[in-house]
CSV table of C-alpha atoms in Angstrom, one decimal:
chain,number,residue,atom,x,y,z
A,151,UNK,CA,173.0,300.6,27.9
A,152,UNK,CA,173.9,297.5,25.7
A,153,UNK,CA,171.5,296.1,23.2
A,154,UNK,CA,170.8,292.3,23.5
A,155,UNK,CA,170.5,290.5,20.3
A,156,UNK,CA,167.7,288.0,20.2
A,157,UNK,CA,168.8,284.2,20.3
A,158,UNK,CA,168.0,282.4,17.1
A,159,UNK,CA,166.7,278.8,17.1
A,160,UNK,CA,169.4,276.3,18.1
A,161,UNK,CA,170.0,273.7,15.2
A,162,UNK,CA,168.7,270.4,15.8
A,163,UNK,CA,170.8,267.3,16.2
A,164,UNK,CA,169.8,265.9,13.1
A,165,UNK,CA,170.9,269.1,11.2
A,166,UNK,CA,174.2,269.1,13.1
A,167,UNK,CA,175.0,265.6,12.1
A,168,UNK,CA,173.9,266.3,8.3
A,169,UNK,CA,176.1,269.3,8.1
A,170,UNK,CA,179.0,267.4,9.8
A,171,UNK,CA,178.6,264.6,7.1
A,172,UNK,CA,178.8,267.2,4.3
A,173,UNK,CA,181.8,268.8,6.1
A,174,UNK,CA,183.5,265.3,6.2
A,175,UNK,CA,183.1,264.7,2.5
A,176,UNK,CA,184.7,268.1,1.8
A,177,UNK,CA,187.5,267.4,4.1
A,178,UNK,CA,187.8,263.9,2.3
A,179,UNK,CA,188.0,265.7,-1.1
A,180,UNK,CA,190.7,267.9,0.3
A,181,UNK,CA,192.6,265.0,1.8
A,182,UNK,CA,192.5,263.3,-1.6
A,183,UNK,CA,193.9,266.2,-3.4
A,184,UNK,CA,196.8,266.6,-0.8
A,185,UNK,CA,197.4,262.9,-1.2
A,186,UNK,CA,197.7,263.2,-5.0
A,187,UNK,CA,200.1,266.2,-4.5
A,188,UNK,CA,202.2,265.2,-1.5
A,189,UNK,CA,201.5,261.5,-0.4
A,190,UNK,CA,200.7,258.3,-2.4
A,191,UNK,CA,197.5,257.2,-4.2
A,192,UNK,CA,197.5,253.6,-5.4
A,193,UNK,CA,195.2,251.1,-6.8
A,194,UNK,CA,195.0,247.6,-5.4
A,195,UNK,CA,194.4,244.4,-7.3
A,196,UNK,CA,190.8,244.7,-6.0
A,197,UNK,CA,190.2,247.9,-8.0
A,198,UNK,CA,190.2,249.8,-4.6
A,199,UNK,CA,192.3,252.8,-3.7
A,200,UNK,CA,195.0,253.3,-1.1
A,201,UNK,CA,195.3,256.9,0.0
A,202,UNK,CA,198.3,257.8,2.3
A,203,UNK,CA,199.3,261.2,3.7
A,204,UNK,CA,201.9,261.2,6.6
A,205,UNK,CA,204.4,263.6,8.3
A,206,UNK,CA,204.7,267.1,7.4
A,207,UNK,CA,202.2,266.7,4.5
A,208,UNK,CA,199.5,265.5,6.8
A,209,UNK,CA,200.2,268.3,9.2
A,210,UNK,CA,200.0,270.9,6.4
A,211,UNK,CA,196.6,269.3,5.5
A,212,UNK,CA,195.4,269.5,8.9
A,213,UNK,CA,196.5,273.3,9.3
A,214,UNK,CA,194.8,274.2,6.0
A,215,UNK,CA,191.6,272.5,7.0
A,216,UNK,CA,191.7,274.3,10.4
A,217,UNK,CA,192.3,277.6,8.6
A,218,UNK,CA,189.7,276.9,5.8
A,219,UNK,CA,186.8,276.1,8.4
A,220,UNK,CA,187.8,278.8,10.8
A,221,UNK,CA,187.9,281.4,8.2
A,222,UNK,CA,184.7,280.3,6.7
A,223,UNK,CA,182.9,280.5,10.0
A,224,UNK,CA,184.4,283.8,11.0
A,225,UNK,CA,183.7,285.5,7.4
A,226,UNK,CA,180.3,283.7,6.8
A,227,UNK,CA,179.3,281.8,9.9
A,228,UNK,CA,179.2,278.7,8.0
A,229,UNK,CA,181.2,275.7,6.7
A,230,UNK,CA,180.2,273.8,3.4
A,231,UNK,CA,178.1,271.6,5.6
A,232,UNK,CA,176.4,274.6,7.2
A,233,UNK,CA,175.7,276.0,4.0
A,234,UNK,CA,174.1,272.8,2.8
A,235,UNK,CA,171.8,272.4,5.8
A,236,UNK,CA,171.1,276.1,6.4
A,237,UNK,CA,172.8,276.5,9.7
A,238,UNK,CA,175.4,279.0,11.1
A,239,UNK,CA,177.6,279.7,14.0
A,240,UNK,CA,176.8,282.6,16.5
A,241,UNK,CA,178.2,283.9,19.8
A,242,UNK,CA,176.1,282.6,22.7
A,243,UNK,CA,174.7,286.2,22.9
A,244,UNK,CA,173.6,285.9,19.1
A,245,UNK,CA,176.2,288.1,17.4
A,246,UNK,CA,178.7,287.0,14.8
A,247,UNK,CA,181.7,285.0,15.9
A,248,UNK,CA,185.3,286.4,16.1
A,249,UNK,CA,188.2,284.6,14.4
A,250,UNK,CA,189.6,283.4,17.6
A,251,UNK,CA,186.2,281.9,18.6
A,252,UNK,CA,186.2,280.1,15.2
A,253,UNK,CA,189.7,279.0,15.6
A,254,UNK,CA,188.9,277.7,19.1
A,255,UNK,CA,185.9,275.8,18.1
A,256,UNK,CA,187.6,274.3,15.2
A,257,UNK,CA,190.8,273.2,16.9
A,258,UNK,CA,188.8,271.4,19.4
A,259,UNK,CA,187.4,269.1,16.7
A,260,UNK,CA,190.2,267.0,17.8
A,261,UNK,CA,188.3,266.3,21.2
A,262,UNK,CA,184.9,266.3,19.8
A,263,UNK,CA,186.0,263.8,16.8
A,264,UNK,CA,187.2,261.2,19.3
A,265,UNK,CA,185.5,257.7,18.7
A,266,UNK,CA,184.1,258.9,15.3
A,267,UNK,CA,182.5,262.0,16.7
A,268,UNK,CA,180.8,259.9,19.3
A,269,UNK,CA,182.3,262.2,22.0
A,270,UNK,CA,180.8,265.4,20.3
A,271,UNK,CA,177.4,263.8,19.8
A,272,UNK,CA,177.3,262.7,23.6
A,273,UNK,CA,178.3,266.3,24.6
A,274,UNK,CA,175.7,267.8,22.1
A,275,UNK,CA,173.0,265.5,23.4
A,276,UNK,CA,173.8,266.4,27.0
A,277,UNK,CA,173.7,270.2,26.8
A,278,UNK,CA,170.7,272.4,26.6
A,279,UNK,CA,172.0,274.5,23.7
A,280,UNK,CA,173.2,271.3,21.9
A,281,UNK,CA,176.9,272.6,22.0
A,282,UNK,CA,180.0,270.3,21.5
A,283,UNK,CA,182.9,270.7,23.4
A,284,UNK,CA,184.5,273.2,20.9
A,285,UNK,CA,181.2,275.3,21.3
A,286,UNK,CA,181.3,275.3,24.9
A,287,UNK,CA,184.9,276.7,25.2
A,288,UNK,CA,184.6,279.2,22.4
A,289,UNK,CA,181.0,280.4,23.7
A,290,UNK,CA,179.4,279.7,20.4
A,291,UNK,CA,176.1,278.1,19.1
A,292,UNK,CA,175.1,276.5,16.0
A,293,UNK,CA,171.8,277.9,15.0
A,294,UNK,CA,169.2,277.4,12.1
A,295,UNK,CA,169.2,280.1,9.5
A,296,UNK,CA,166.2,282.4,9.6
A,297,UNK,CA,163.3,281.6,7.3
A,298,UNK,CA,162.3,284.2,4.9
A,299,UNK,CA,158.5,285.0,5.5
A,300,UNK,CA,156.4,284.0,2.5
A,301,UNK,CA,154.2,286.6,1.2
A,302,UNK,CA,151.4,286.0,-1.2
A,303,UNK,CA,149.5,288.5,-3.3
A,304,UNK,CA,146.1,288.2,-4.7
A,305,UNK,CA,145.4,289.5,-8.3
């Protein structure tokens, strides 16, 4: 007899967008560090910065980011953005995800990220469980963290 795990609340679209924005800032910071180490960072006459990372250094950056996000989701169920907005990734059955599920959902960010993540947003809005393409393929859900019950004592 198998025991079914109760499904937690699926994260709202707003939480998914907010978490995605935090993850974008995190990825941008890592991109800047990679550019400083392996690419070019220059300042223009208008005091703006040009950051350039191409070829093998860019591929290394992409693989590092894929590994970081996949490992964090496998180990903690969260990326930095999910930590910030208190959501996490689970299997569709409600249990923790495997590394292969984390790797699949993150590798498919390439498709979800098309047109500045418009493709991912449309898929999230069109699915009952608010899943992006990577979630559908990996059989995962992004859910809200459980809220600890508030207890009060009267003295």
